[in-house]
Structures are given as C-alpha cells and as structure tokens.
Tab-separated table of C-alpha atoms (C1' of nucleotides) in Angstrom:
chain	number	residue	atom	x	y	z
A	11	MET	CA	10.696	39.973	21.743
A	12	ASN	CA	11.530	39.877	18.070
A	13	ALA	CA	11.360	36.250	16.823
A	14	LEU	CA	14.446	35.467	15.064
A	15	LEU	CA	13.375	34.989	11.431
A	16	SER	CA	15.342	33.706	8.504
A	17	HIS	CA	15.908	35.877	5.462
A	18	THR	CA	13.365	33.756	3.678
A	19	GLU	CA	10.756	34.101	6.313
A	20	GLU	CA	11.241	37.902	6.388
A	21	ASN	CA	10.849	37.967	2.544
A	22	TYR	CA	7.586	36.178	2.738
A	23	LEU	CA	6.347	38.624	5.381
A	24	LYS	CA	7.519	41.606	3.415
A	25	THR	CA	5.815	40.455	0.178
A	26	LEU	CA	2.663	39.755	2.152
A	27	ILE	CA	2.295	43.119	3.504
A	28	LYS	CA	2.904	44.632	0.185
A	29	LEU	CA	0.071	42.363	-1.410
A	30	VAL	CA	-2.318	43.175	1.375
A	31	LEU	CA	-1.599	47.032	1.247
A	32	GLU	CA	-1.904	47.043	-2.546
A	33	ASN	CA	-4.868	44.678	-2.918
A	34	ALA	CA	-7.038	47.003	-0.986
A	35	ASN	CA	-9.260	43.874	-0.168
A	36	SER	CA	-6.570	43.209	2.403
A	37	GLU	CA	-6.081	39.703	1.338
A	38	ALA	CA	-3.527	37.637	-0.670
A	39	GLY	CA	-3.586	34.201	-2.303
A	40	THR	CA	-1.020	31.468	-2.385
A	41	ASN	CA	-0.354	31.657	-6.058
A	42	GLU	CA	-0.087	35.397	-6.022
A	43	LEU	CA	2.317	35.248	-3.057
A	44	ALA	CA	4.357	32.498	-4.738
A	45	SER	CA	4.737	34.417	-8.036
A	46	HIS	CA	5.947	37.520	-6.324
A	47	LEU	CA	8.520	35.547	-4.543
A	48	ALA	CA	9.538	33.595	-7.660
A	49	VAL	CA	8.787	30.160	-6.058
A	50	LYS	CA	6.261	27.545	-6.719
A	51	PRO	CA	2.842	27.620	-4.915
A	52	ALA	CA	3.754	24.398	-3.130
A	53	THR	CA	6.810	26.112	-1.611
A	54	ALA	CA	4.710	29.181	-0.569
A	55	ASN	CA	2.107	26.813	0.913
A	56	ASP	CA	4.708	25.169	3.092
A	57	MET	CA	6.078	28.421	4.361
A	58	LEU	CA	2.633	29.752	5.140
A	59	LYS	CA	2.016	26.856	7.450
A	60	LYS	CA	5.279	27.632	9.162
A	61	LEU	CA	4.340	31.377	9.530
A	62	LYS	CA	0.962	30.427	10.813
A	63	GLU	CA	2.561	28.202	13.415
A	64	LYS	CA	4.687	31.050	14.549
A	65	GLY	CA	1.536	33.492	14.767
A	66	LEU	CA	2.619	35.776	12.068
A	67	VAL	CA	-0.050	35.022	9.460
A	68	SER	CA	-3.666	33.935	9.742
A	69	TYR	CA	-5.260	31.626	7.243
A	70	GLU	CA	-7.288	28.631	6.874
A	71	LYS	CA	-6.973	25.907	4.286
A	72	TYR	CA	-8.245	27.167	0.897
A	73	GLY	CA	-8.851	30.571	2.475
A	74	LYS	CA	-7.226	33.966	2.233
A	75	ILE	CA	-3.954	34.915	3.689
A	76	ASN	CA	-3.679	37.747	6.189
A	77	LEU	CA	-0.971	38.983	8.443
A	78	THR	CA	-1.419	38.980	12.249
A	79	ASN	CA	-0.640	42.085	14.251
A	80	GLN	CA	2.696	40.642	15.100
A	81	GLY	CA	3.270	39.668	11.484
A	82	THR	CA	2.480	43.231	10.355
A	83	LYS	CA	4.711	44.622	12.953
A	84	ILE	CA	7.662	42.658	11.658
A	85	ALA	CA	6.898	43.298	8.043
A	86	LEU	CA	6.904	47.066	8.683
A	87	GLU	CA	10.145	46.803	10.367
A	88	ILE	CA	11.704	45.104	7.272
A	89	ILE	CA	10.228	47.766	5.032
A	90	ARG	CA	11.556	50.371	7.363
A	91	LYS	CA	15.031	49.007	7.118
A	92	HIS	CA	14.881	48.589	3.333
A	93	ARG	CA	13.860	52.232	2.884
A	94	ILE	CA	16.352	53.586	5.291
A	95	TRP	CA	19.112	51.598	3.464
A	96	GLU	CA	17.899	52.861	0.088
A	97	THR	CA	18.124	56.364	1.411
A	98	PHE	CA	21.636	55.818	2.638
A	99	LEU	CA	22.833	54.297	-0.659
A	100	TYR	CA	21.182	57.091	-2.691
A	101	GLU	CA	22.098	60.065	-0.470
A	102	LYS	CA	25.452	59.143	0.879
A	103	LEU	CA	27.206	56.626	-1.428
A	104	ASP	CA	25.894	58.180	-4.775
A	105	PHE	CA	24.020	55.184	-5.900
A	106	SER	CA	21.588	55.864	-8.801
A	107	TRP	CA	17.883	55.745	-8.266
A	108	ASP	CA	17.588	52.516	-9.948
A	109	GLU	CA	20.395	50.772	-8.378
A	110	VAL	CA	19.474	51.115	-4.719
A	111	HIS	CA	16.732	48.438	-4.684
A	112	ASP	CA	18.846	45.297	-5.164
A	113	VAL	CA	21.406	46.127	-2.672
A	114	ALA	CA	18.805	47.198	-0.020
A	115	GLU	CA	17.054	43.786	-0.551
A	116	GLN	CA	20.117	42.320	1.071
A	117	LEU	CA	20.804	45.052	3.685
A	118	GLU	CA	17.224	44.806	4.978
A	119	HIS	CA	18.007	41.554	6.617
A	120	ILE	CA	20.787	42.697	8.828
A	121	LYS	CA	19.739	42.114	12.411
A	122	SER	CA	20.657	45.142	14.574
A	123	ASP	CA	18.168	47.513	15.905
A	124	LYS	CA	21.016	49.755	16.975
A	125	LEU	CA	22.373	49.796	13.500
A	126	ILE	CA	19.032	50.981	11.816
A	127	ASP	CA	18.366	53.585	14.458
A	128	LYS	CA	21.859	54.955	14.122
A	129	LEU	CA	21.668	55.020	10.379
A	130	GLU	CA	18.332	56.751	10.628
A	131	LYS	CA	19.828	59.396	12.781
A	132	PHE	CA	22.897	59.687	10.422
A	133	LEU	CA	20.465	60.451	7.583
A	134	ASP	CA	18.574	63.068	9.901
A	135	TYR	CA	15.314	61.082	10.191
A	136	PRO	CA	14.233	60.884	6.515
A	137	GLU	CA	10.566	60.522	5.919
A	138	PHE	CA	10.639	59.256	2.337
A	139	ASP	CA	12.999	57.024	0.465
A	140	PRO	CA	14.443	57.728	-3.002
A	141	HIS	CA	11.418	56.482	-4.748
A	142	GLY	CA	9.131	58.599	-2.690
A	143	ASP	CA	7.800	55.773	-0.463
A	144	PRO	CA	7.303	56.666	3.113
A	145	ILE	CA	9.696	55.275	5.817
A	146	PRO	CA	7.931	53.801	8.860
A	147	ASN	CA	9.273	55.033	12.124
A	148	LYS	CA	10.374	52.718	15.097
A	149	GLU	CA	6.674	52.376	16.042
A	150	GLY	CA	5.725	51.426	12.426
A	151	LYS	CA	3.866	54.639	11.726
A	152	PHE	CA	4.387	56.502	8.506
A	153	LYS	CA	3.077	59.532	6.456
A	154	VAL	CA	0.357	58.619	4.078
A	155	GLN	CA	0.185	60.873	1.011
A	156	HIS	CA	-2.725	61.074	-1.054
A	157	LYS	CA	-1.609	59.750	-4.326
A	158	THR	CA	-2.714	60.762	-7.732
A	159	THR	CA	-1.038	59.299	-10.821
A	160	LEU	CA	0.287	61.211	-13.691
A	161	ALA	CA	-2.374	59.461	-15.830
A	162	GLU	CA	-5.113	61.553	-14.023
A	163	ILE	CA	-3.567	64.879	-14.864
A	164	ALA	CA	-5.610	67.069	-17.346
A	165	VAL	CA	-3.835	68.401	-20.406
A	166	GLY	CA	-2.347	71.785	-19.873
A	167	LYS	CA	-1.947	71.172	-16.102
A	168	SER	CA	1.497	70.881	-14.322
A	169	CYS	CA	2.346	68.657	-11.306
A	170	LYS	CA	5.157	67.396	-9.374
A	171	MET	CA	6.322	63.849	-9.176
A	172	ILE	CA	6.619	62.492	-5.640
A	173	ALA	CA	6.990	58.778	-5.964
A	174	VAL	CA	6.882	55.642	-8.349
A	175	LYS	CA	4.546	52.882	-7.943
A	176	ASP	CA	6.602	50.300	-9.905
A	177	ASN	CA	9.952	49.557	-8.412
A	178	SER	CA	11.342	47.347	-11.129
A	179	ASN	CA	14.690	48.051	-12.717
A	180	SER	CA	13.247	48.316	-16.208
A	181	PHE	CA	10.689	50.893	-15.215
A	182	LEU	CA	13.108	52.993	-12.966
A	183	GLN	CA	15.659	53.169	-15.866
A	184	TYR	CA	12.900	54.218	-18.224
A	185	VAL	CA	12.039	56.961	-15.866
A	186	VAL	CA	15.631	58.086	-15.725
A	187	LYS	CA	15.740	58.103	-19.520
A	188	VAL	CA	12.730	60.425	-19.772
A	189	GLY	CA	14.618	62.814	-17.436
A	190	LEU	CA	12.308	62.319	-14.545
A	191	GLY	CA	13.127	62.196	-10.855
A	192	ILE	CA	11.514	62.850	-7.373
A	193	ASN	CA	10.294	66.390	-7.053
A	194	ASN	CA	10.573	67.145	-10.831
A	195	GLU	CA	7.878	69.382	-12.286
A	196	ILE	CA	5.889	67.703	-15.188
A	197	LYS	CA	3.751	69.552	-17.570
A	198	VAL	CA	1.077	67.682	-19.530
A	199	LEU	CA	1.125	68.960	-23.125
A	200	SER	CA	-1.295	66.553	-24.701
A	201	ARG	CA	-3.156	63.138	-24.623
A	202	GLN	CA	-4.188	60.894	-27.521
A	203	ASP	CA	-7.896	59.894	-27.166
A	204	TYR	CA	-7.159	56.480	-28.794
A	205	ASP	CA	-4.548	54.989	-26.500
A	206	ALA	CA	-4.030	57.753	-23.778
A	207	MET	CA	-0.503	58.268	-24.860
A	208	MET	CA	0.705	61.584	-23.354
A	209	LEU	CA	3.207	64.149	-24.302
A	210	ILE	CA	4.930	65.503	-21.308
A	211	GLU	CA	7.745	68.026	-20.569
A	212	VAL	CA	10.205	67.647	-17.824
A	213	ASN	CA	12.998	70.271	-17.472
A	214	GLY	CA	12.501	71.434	-21.004
A	215	GLN	CA	12.720	67.779	-22.392
A	216	GLN	CA	9.635	66.527	-24.056
A	217	SER	CA	8.688	62.933	-24.043
A	218	SER	CA	5.862	60.670	-25.224
A	219	VAL	CA	4.837	58.134	-22.444
A	220	SER	CA	2.292	55.299	-22.395
A	221	GLN	CA	-0.774	55.158	-20.152
A	222	LYS	CA	0.909	52.310	-18.350
A	223	PHE	CA	3.889	54.460	-17.648
A	224	ALA	CA	1.805	57.367	-16.436
A	225	GLU	CA	-0.021	55.058	-14.010
A	226	ASN	CA	3.099	54.177	-12.320
A	227	ILE	CA	4.211	57.911	-11.645
A	228	PHE	CA	2.726	59.511	-8.516
A	229	VAL	CA	2.327	63.193	-8.500
A	230	VAL	CA	0.824	65.975	-6.484
A	231	PHE	CA	-0.841	69.116	-7.868
A	232	ASP	CA	1.229	72.216	-7.764
B	14	MET	CA	34.245	35.413	-11.884
B	15	ASN	CA	33.416	35.493	-8.263
B	16	ALA	CA	31.887	32.069	-7.287
B	17	LEU	CA	28.617	32.507	-5.509
B	18	LEU	CA	29.266	31.358	-2.131
B	19	SER	CA	26.956	30.945	0.825
B	20	HIS	CA	27.445	32.862	4.057
B	21	THR	CA	28.587	29.642	5.641
B	22	GLU	CA	31.267	29.012	2.944
B	23	GLU	CA	32.404	32.530	3.350
B	24	ASN	CA	32.777	32.183	7.073
B	25	TYR	CA	34.937	29.041	6.531
B	26	LEU	CA	37.233	30.809	4.200
B	27	LYS	CA	37.520	33.741	6.547
B	28	THR	CA	38.419	31.617	9.499
B	29	LEU	CA	40.822	29.588	7.424
B	30	ILE	CA	42.809	32.531	6.361
B	31	LYS	CA	42.987	33.858	9.854
B	32	LEU	CA	44.291	30.517	11.082
B	33	VAL	CA	46.811	30.275	8.367
B	34	LEU	CA	48.186	33.750	8.884
B	35	GLU	CA	48.251	33.427	12.592
B	36	ASN	CA	49.702	29.936	12.751
B	37	ALA	CA	52.788	31.125	10.875
B	38	ASN	CA	53.262	27.461	9.877
B	39	SER	CA	50.664	28.404	7.226
B	40	GLU	CA	48.416	25.383	7.949
B	41	ALA	CA	45.338	24.586	9.785
B	42	GLY	CA	43.688	21.482	11.293
B	43	THR	CA	40.044	20.301	11.121
B	44	ASN	CA	39.445	20.481	14.890
B	45	GLU	CA	41.055	23.948	15.095
B	46	LEU	CA	38.880	25.188	12.230
B	47	ALA	CA	35.757	23.562	13.798
B	48	SER	CA	36.185	25.148	17.180
B	49	HIS	CA	36.744	28.653	15.724
B	50	LEU	CA	33.485	28.366	13.793
B	51	ALA	CA	31.800	26.721	16.748
B	52	VAL	CA	30.756	23.611	14.898
B	53	LYS	CA	31.724	19.926	15.282
B	54	PRO	CA	34.779	18.536	13.523
B	55	ALA	CA	32.424	16.263	11.402
B	56	THR	CA	30.747	19.468	10.031
B	57	ALA	CA	33.905	21.216	9.226
B	58	ASN	CA	35.169	17.984	7.434
B	59	ASP	CA	32.207	17.966	5.248
B	60	MET	CA	32.587	21.629	4.435
B	61	LEU	CA	36.178	21.085	3.561
B	62	LYS	CA	35.377	18.503	0.926
B	63	LYS	CA	33.047	20.941	-0.611
B	64	LEU	CA	35.407	23.757	-0.651
B	65	LYS	CA	38.098	21.420	-2.028
B	66	GLU	CA	35.603	20.371	-4.764
B	67	LYS	CA	35.326	24.152	-5.573
B	68	GLY	CA	38.945	24.661	-5.630
B	69	LEU	CA	39.197	27.028	-2.762
B	70	VAL	CA	41.208	24.773	-0.397
B	71	SER	CA	43.802	22.216	-0.803
B	72	TYR	CA	44.148	19.272	1.448
B	73	GLU	CA	44.415	15.565	1.510
B	74	LYS	CA	42.788	13.149	3.905
B	75	TYR	CA	44.444	13.399	7.394
B	76	GLY	CA	46.568	16.184	6.055
B	77	LYS	CA	46.831	19.961	6.724
B	78	ILE	CA	44.483	22.520	5.259
B	79	ASN	CA	45.571	25.379	3.060
B	80	LEU	CA	43.786	27.790	1.024
B	81	THR	CA	44.475	27.903	-2.764
B	82	ASN	CA	45.145	31.260	-4.552
B	83	GLN	CA	41.569	31.634	-5.449
B	84	GLY	CA	40.428	30.587	-1.835
B	85	THR	CA	42.896	33.361	-0.491
B	86	LYS	CA	41.586	35.907	-2.825
B	87	ILE	CA	38.075	35.436	-1.748
B	88	ALA	CA	38.973	35.348	1.982
B	89	LEU	CA	40.780	38.619	1.552
B	90	GLU	CA	37.804	40.147	-0.049
B	91	ILE	CA	35.603	39.172	2.965
B	92	ILE	CA	38.150	40.518	5.388
B	93	ARG	CA	38.277	43.764	3.312
B	94	LYS	CA	34.573	44.145	3.528
B	95	HIS	CA	34.443	43.257	7.251
B	96	ARG	CA	37.019	46.003	8.110
B	97	ILE	CA	35.585	48.634	5.901
B	98	TRP	CA	32.176	48.114	7.504
B	99	GLU	CA	33.700	48.389	10.966
B	100	THR	CA	35.341	51.528	9.967
B	101	PHE	CA	32.024	52.871	8.723
B	102	LEU	CA	30.158	51.859	11.919
B	103	TYR	CA	32.823	53.400	14.115
B	104	GLU	CA	33.611	56.574	12.268
B	105	LYS	CA	30.000	57.550	10.800
B	106	LEU	CA	27.577	55.828	13.036
B	107	ASP	CA	29.238	56.331	16.430
B	108	PHE	CA	29.344	52.640	17.254
B	109	SER	CA	31.702	51.952	19.981
B	110	TRP	CA	34.971	50.188	19.526
B	111	ASP	CA	33.691	46.938	21.009
B	112	GLU	CA	30.328	46.998	19.262
B	113	VAL	CA	31.427	47.001	15.580
B	114	HIS	CA	32.557	43.529	15.198
B	115	ASP	CA	29.283	41.644	15.617
B	116	VAL	CA	27.329	43.775	13.250
B	117	ALA	CA	30.303	43.629	10.648
B	118	GLU	CA	30.012	39.921	10.821
B	119	GLN	CA	26.594	40.215	9.099
B	120	LEU	CA	27.403	43.044	6.731
B	121	GLU	CA	30.596	41.348	5.417
B	122	HIS	CA	28.433	38.989	3.497
B	123	ILE	CA	26.434	41.565	1.448
B	124	LYS	CA	27.147	40.859	-2.184
B	125	SER	CA	27.906	43.982	-4.119
B	126	ASP	CA	31.371	45.109	-5.206
B	127	LYS	CA	29.929	48.489	-6.018
B	128	LEU	CA	28.722	48.940	-2.516
B	129	ILE	CA	32.062	48.198	-0.830
B	130	ASP	CA	33.957	50.318	-3.331
B	131	LYS	CA	31.648	53.338	-2.836
B	132	LEU	CA	31.742	52.813	0.863
B	133	GLU	CA	35.614	52.771	0.785
B	134	LYS	CA	35.498	56.074	-1.077
B	135	PHE	CA	33.008	57.614	1.320
B	136	LEU	CA	35.247	56.753	4.175
B	137	ASP	CA	38.211	58.283	2.133
B	138	TYR	CA	40.131	54.998	1.628
B	139	PRO	CA	41.055	54.048	5.211
B	140	GLU	CA	44.011	51.879	5.691
B	141	PHE	CA	43.310	50.433	9.059
B	142	ASP	CA	40.075	49.502	10.849
B	143	PRO	CA	39.077	50.665	14.376
B	144	HIS	CA	41.042	47.819	15.921
B	145	GLY	CA	44.156	48.772	14.137
B	146	ASP	CA	43.961	45.923	11.496
B	147	PRO	CA	44.921	46.748	8.035
B	148	ILE	CA	42.261	46.882	5.304
B	149	PRO	CA	43.110	45.020	2.179
B	150	ASN	CA	42.679	47.063	-1.114
B	151	LYS	CA	40.672	45.755	-4.127
B	152	GLU	CA	43.646	43.818	-5.213
B	153	GLY	CA	44.125	42.149	-1.681
B	154	LYS	CA	47.217	44.083	-0.798
B	155	PHE	CA	47.430	45.606	2.639
B	156	LYS	CA	50.050	47.458	4.795
B	157	VAL	CA	51.988	45.149	7.223
B	158	GLN	CA	53.130	46.779	10.413
B	159	HIS	CA	55.798	45.290	12.502
B	160	LYS	CA	53.905	44.370	15.684
B	161	THR	CA	55.338	44.502	19.136
B	162	THR	CA	53.142	43.766	22.080
B	163	LEU	CA	52.848	45.743	25.205
B	164	ALA	CA	54.290	42.761	27.104
B	165	GLU	CA	57.659	43.406	25.426
B	166	ILE	CA	57.958	47.022	26.540
B	167	ALA	CA	60.587	47.671	29.148
B	168	VAL	CA	59.752	49.375	32.415
B	169	GLY	CA	60.029	53.134	32.249
B	170	LYS	CA	59.596	53.313	28.457
B	171	SER	CA	56.402	54.558	26.564
B	172	CYS	CA	54.781	53.462	23.476
B	173	LYS	CA	51.696	54.008	21.288
B	174	MET	CA	48.876	51.493	20.967
B	175	ILE	CA	48.159	50.701	17.287
B	176	ALA	CA	45.969	47.588	17.367
B	177	VAL	CA	44.544	44.648	19.372
B	178	LYS	CA	45.194	41.073	18.793
B	179	ASP	CA	42.241	39.688	20.433
B	180	ASN	CA	38.814	40.793	18.990
B	181	SER	CA	36.508	39.452	21.574
B	182	ASN	CA	33.915	41.509	23.221
B	183	SER	CA	35.207	40.774	26.688
B	184	PHE	CA	38.667	41.687	25.868
B	185	LEU	CA	37.638	44.919	23.899
B	186	GLN	CA	35.326	45.957	26.810
B	187	TYR	CA	38.185	45.428	29.240
B	188	VAL	CA	40.489	47.606	27.033
B	189	VAL	CA	37.961	50.440	27.129
B	190	LYS	CA	37.734	50.030	30.881
B	191	VAL	CA	41.444	50.625	31.361
B	192	GLY	CA	40.914	53.741	29.276
B	193	LEU	CA	42.786	52.512	26.345
B	194	GLY	CA	42.061	53.172	22.655
B	195	ILE	CA	43.961	53.168	19.204
B	196	ASN	CA	46.839	55.816	19.214
B	197	ASN	CA	46.836	56.300	22.934
B	198	GLU	CA	50.220	56.640	24.603
B	199	ILE	CA	51.065	53.977	27.240
B	200	LYS	CA	53.785	54.416	29.870
B	201	VAL	CA	55.068	51.232	31.570
B	202	LEU	CA	55.570	52.130	35.170
B	203	SER	CA	56.579	48.805	36.666
B	204	ARG	CA	56.426	44.914	36.126
B	205	GLN	CA	56.218	42.140	38.742
B	206	ASP	CA	58.838	39.462	38.326
B	207	TYR	CA	56.560	36.927	39.722
B	208	ASP	CA	53.612	36.893	37.310
B	209	ALA	CA	54.558	39.879	34.951
B	210	MET	CA	51.696	41.942	35.965
B	211	MET	CA	52.291	45.466	34.716
B	212	LEU	CA	51.425	48.921	36.053
B	213	ILE	CA	50.727	51.188	33.091
B	214	GLU	CA	49.572	54.852	32.793
B	215	VAL	CA	47.154	56.033	30.043
B	216	ASN	CA	46.029	59.589	29.923
B	217	GLY	CA	46.934	60.040	33.559
B	218	GLN	CA	45.012	56.833	34.506
B	219	GLN	CA	46.975	54.096	36.184
B	220	SER	CA	46.040	50.493	35.817
B	221	SER	CA	47.389	47.149	36.625
B	222	VAL	CA	47.157	44.588	33.783
B	223	SER	CA	48.020	40.986	33.341
B	224	GLN	CA	50.594	39.591	31.032
B	225	LYS	CA	47.662	37.957	29.038
B	226	PHE	CA	46.277	41.433	28.621
B	227	ALA	CA	49.557	42.927	27.480
B	228	GLU	CA	50.149	40.181	24.974
B	229	ASN	CA	46.981	41.240	23.175
B	230	ILE	CA	47.801	44.970	22.838
B	231	PHE	CA	50.005	45.847	19.902
B	232	VAL	CA	52.188	48.888	20.197
B	233	VAL	CA	54.976	50.966	18.509
B	234	PHE	CA	57.732	52.699	20.162
B	235	ASP	CA	57.612	56.422	20.179
C	29	DT	C1'	-25.997	22.903	-13.199
C	30	DT	C1'	-22.634	20.482	-15.184
C	31	DT	C1'	-18.049	21.056	-16.827
C	32	DA	C1'	-13.787	23.419	-17.268
C	33	DT	C1'	-10.377	26.393	-15.387
C	34	DT	C1'	-8.010	28.357	-11.843
C	35	DT	C1'	-6.329	27.982	-7.219
C	36	DG	C1'	-4.607	25.747	-3.485
C	37	DT	C1'	-2.743	21.346	-1.137
C	38	DT	C1'	-0.281	17.100	-0.245
C	39	DA	C1'	3.493	13.626	-0.943
C	40	DG	C1'	7.903	12.471	-2.128
C	41	DA	C1'	12.575	14.096	-3.513
C	42	DT	C1'	16.893	17.042	-3.400
C	43	DA	C1'	20.494	20.202	-1.672
C	44	DC	C1'	22.547	22.499	2.231
C	45	DC	C1'	24.408	22.672	6.957
C	46	DT	C1'	24.352	20.724	11.010
C	47	DC	C1'	24.408	16.886	14.434
C	48	DT	C1'	25.854	12.144	17.221
C	49	DA	C1'	28.236	8.003	17.262
C	50	DA	C1'	31.409	4.990	15.749
C	51	DC	C1'	35.622	4.300	13.483
C	52	DT	C1'	40.497	5.228	11.667
C	53	DT	C1'	44.805	7.503	11.393
C	54	DT	C1'	48.470	10.238	13.264
C	55	DT	C1'	51.052	11.871	17.117
C	56	DA	C1'	52.664	11.894	21.724
C	57	DT	C1'	54.002	9.274	25.980
C	58	DA	C1'	55.339	5.883	29.086
D	24	DT	C1'	58.152	0.611	20.593
D	25	DA	C1'	53.696	-0.380	22.323
D	26	DT	C1'	50.072	1.989	23.904
D	27	DA	C1'	47.348	5.914	24.969
D	28	DA	C1'	45.658	10.237	23.538
D	29	DA	C1'	44.553	13.475	19.996
D	30	DA	C1'	43.093	14.439	15.506
D	31	DG	C1'	40.508	13.403	11.678
D	32	DT	C1'	36.748	10.714	9.096
D	33	DT	C1'	32.595	8.341	7.808
D	34	DA	C1'	27.794	6.834	8.294
D	35	DG	C1'	23.362	7.968	9.313
D	36	DA	C1'	20.028	11.358	10.670
D	37	DG	C1'	17.270	15.900	11.177
D	38	DG	C1'	15.688	20.803	9.914
D	39	DT	C1'	15.148	24.261	6.133
D	40	DA	C1'	13.781	25.658	1.725
D	41	DT	C1'	13.050	24.298	-2.460
D	42	DC	C1'	11.188	21.493	-6.447
D	43	DT	C1'	7.765	18.174	-9.379
D	44	DA	C1'	3.868	15.550	-9.900
D	45	DA	C1'	-0.441	14.394	-8.503
D	46	DC	C1'	-4.548	15.477	-6.324
D	47	DA	C1'	-8.583	18.379	-4.104
D	48	DA	C1'	-11.402	22.460	-3.680
D	49	DA	C1'	-13.345	26.607	-5.390
D	50	DT	C1'	-14.725	29.550	-9.054
D	51	DA	C1'	-15.986	30.634	-13.735
D	52	DA	C1'	-18.022	29.281	-17.980
D	53	DA	C1'	-20.981	26.855	-21.196
DNA sequence: TTTATTTGTTAGATACCTCTAACTTTTATA
DNA sequence: TATAAAAGTTAGAGGTATCTAACAAATAAA
C-alpha cells in the first residue's frame, strides 16, 4: 500500500535518506535538511511533523531525524526511479553525463510501478546509473561497492573511475572537461606535498586536479 | 519565453484546446470546462481569471472562452508531449493501447524541451500516436486527416481503422475486446434499421457493435 | 559555569487550488 | 413575454507548502 505522497514529500524523503546514508551517524538535523532542499528551517520543521504523522520519519522535538522502515522503503523507490531514468536518458536519448540529473529530478515523481518496471526491463536491468551509483531493485536491494577516492591513490599507480560523489552540474562539467568518465583509466603521475594537488593522466590527456576534486571521484584499483 | 505554468494550469489549457477544437464553434463554456476537469464551475472560473491575467485565454464575464495565440501555442506543446509519450510507452515499453493515456497524463508535464525533442528523434519522428491522433511538431503543425466514422460505412463495404474518438479506458478496453486496433481492416456485414446495431468482421472475428461504439471509431475507405 | 552561538520551534502571513452556498445573468420554454 | 431552467459568478473557507520574525533549547566557547 504505497501512500500517495506529494512531490514535495517525496523530495524530503529522498533528501533524508541521502543525509542519513552519508552522515554515517545515521541521523540528520532540521537545518541540514532545510539547506539541502533550499527551504527555510521553519518549512522543513512543518514538513517533518507531517511526515512523522504519516509514520515515515521518527523524531522528537529538538532531537535528530531518522526514517522509519516505511519511509526508507519509499525513499529507496524514489532513488530507484531517479537512477533508472538517468540511465534511460544517458543510454537511449544521448543526454550527456551532466544533463541527466535535472530532468530525472522531475521524472522520478511519476507514479506508475508498471512504468518503472518496464523501463528497467527495456534497459536490461542496469545495476549502476551513469554516475556509477547503484540502482536499487524492486525490493530496495542494491550492490554496495567498496569505494576508494582518487585522493587515496598513490603516485605511480593506476585505477579505474567507477562513480562520482558530488552530483552537482558544476562538478560534473569539470569532470567532463578533464576528459574523465565512468570506467576510464586514471594514472596518478605526481602529488604536491603542500596542497595535495595531483597531476593525473586520462586517455593521454594530463590534468592538474585539486584534492577536493580527487575526493569526489570514486575509483577501484586495477 | 515559455511561461512557467503549474500542472493545473497546463491541464486547463489542454482541456480548453480540446473543447475548442471539438466544438467546431470554437468556443467553450465554464461548466463544460469544469466537468471535463472534474472540478466545480467556481473553481474553473477562478482559474480562467488567472489564465486571462496571464494572457493565455480571452473571455469576458458571462461570455464564451477562447484561447489566445499564446495559449494555443502552449496547449499544442502539451498535446505534443502527451502524444509523443504515448507513442514511446506503446512502441518501446510494450504498454497496451488502453494503458498509455493515464501515464502520459503525468509525463506530459515534464519541463524539458530537450527531452521531448530527443524522445521524438528516438521514436523516429512519429506523426500519429497509438490512438491515431496526429502529433504536432515543434511549430505546432500536424497532419489533419479527413475523418469518417465506422457508423457511416455502408453495409458490404470495408474500411481501415485509423483512430479512436473516445480515449476513455472503458471504451478502449471494449475496442481491444472486439479485436480491433489501428490499421485493422473492418468489414461491415449488416446493420439493423431499428437501432443501427452493426455486425462487423475484424480478422475473421465477427462482433455486434452499437451505433455509439461505431461513432467513436475513425476509419478511411480502402 | 556563565555566556554566546548554533540549532530548532512556533506563530502569523501569503499564494495556489479547491470547495460550498448564495447570487446574477443568460437562455429556453410555456 | 413572463417565468423557469441552465449557466456563470462571487464570497468565504480549508488544505498544502512556503515565508519572516520571534522565541526556546542545546551546544560550544570564554
């Protein structure tokens, strides 16, 4: 029995699960939530009351926010839809890597289980989206990859890019500019002691990237 | 400069253009509009004021409603999106003929010109949707077919189904049950004088259909 | 430990879309 | 043409999602 949630409610749940998963402490705060959704804390607070009323989040006044099992389930369904749509846009409609996110933000709210299941089949059951993030299946299960960042790779070693951490347009466009994409080989040529700037090589193209950049590129060892 | 309209506003425009095109008199009334949108006349009246304010409809108090050029343009864009999505669902995702409408009602509101243009290309620029309705191009132009209904076909003659007039689920499911679909050949075997019930044959299957049914099937002569 | 800062909450207001109930205008009918 | 019916409008209200401004609690700093 999927509760009928508004786009807004769905966006709150999606943001909450991201915060809970990223924070490692498995908790989120009102201000944090509000800033991710670009609303004021007062607004987020109101919505939290509503979501609590619906049994989707658990929290007490002045306490930390968590998703209930039901809330987690719904949040994973939204992430599933988002990533399947991103894959469709990238693979079938020739959208570029950095264009898929914004459109998928809209498409993820379409209410039709049949649609997303048929789309998944059409794409031949993809396990990762164009950014390398895992796609939850109908039961909410997904592949977890051990994630190393480019910043951790030693000088002289090579690795393969598997995902990005930051999904912002500005970052993704930067990644494209450096000539990087999913499954590309990266060789670490040197690293500055002072600021950890790295010189890397991708498909013969050398680029100098910051530590911040390197920390947002997930890789696996060759 | 595409005004940023809400889903609701878009639905009003879409319904208005349908009424205006169907009515032949090129006018619509408040009650008529309201009943098609399943809202009360008071609600429709409020929205009309807003759409007039935005320059999308023209009407005077107690007068008839018309779309402005700008309103027509936007309405055609929504119809274009709806029909392209229907075609996608039917051709690529194996949705059945009678399932596509409801999902397309949601998809038509996705805001991305790039998306719909790429989808159109992916489908190889279709001219008609799965119900036989013409798909407006980017400039709002579409093919007009001279439409004869099955009710007008003489006994003993054959014709080919090209579209349906009624898009309701109950009608479409009935059409499927009779074994009919776009481009099927229909032979009119007999017609009752009393109530115009017709006996037709489709792919070897004989069915008895009412006048109401026949009036909602568009055909061309062989 | 007292104070300052950060974080979270409440109250009151607005815009959107909807409703019901009452009223007005137009159209049809007797 | 007078009246009844249909069509259209207005006023007042409610739910959702948002805001600002003011306040309260928890945490960090002096």
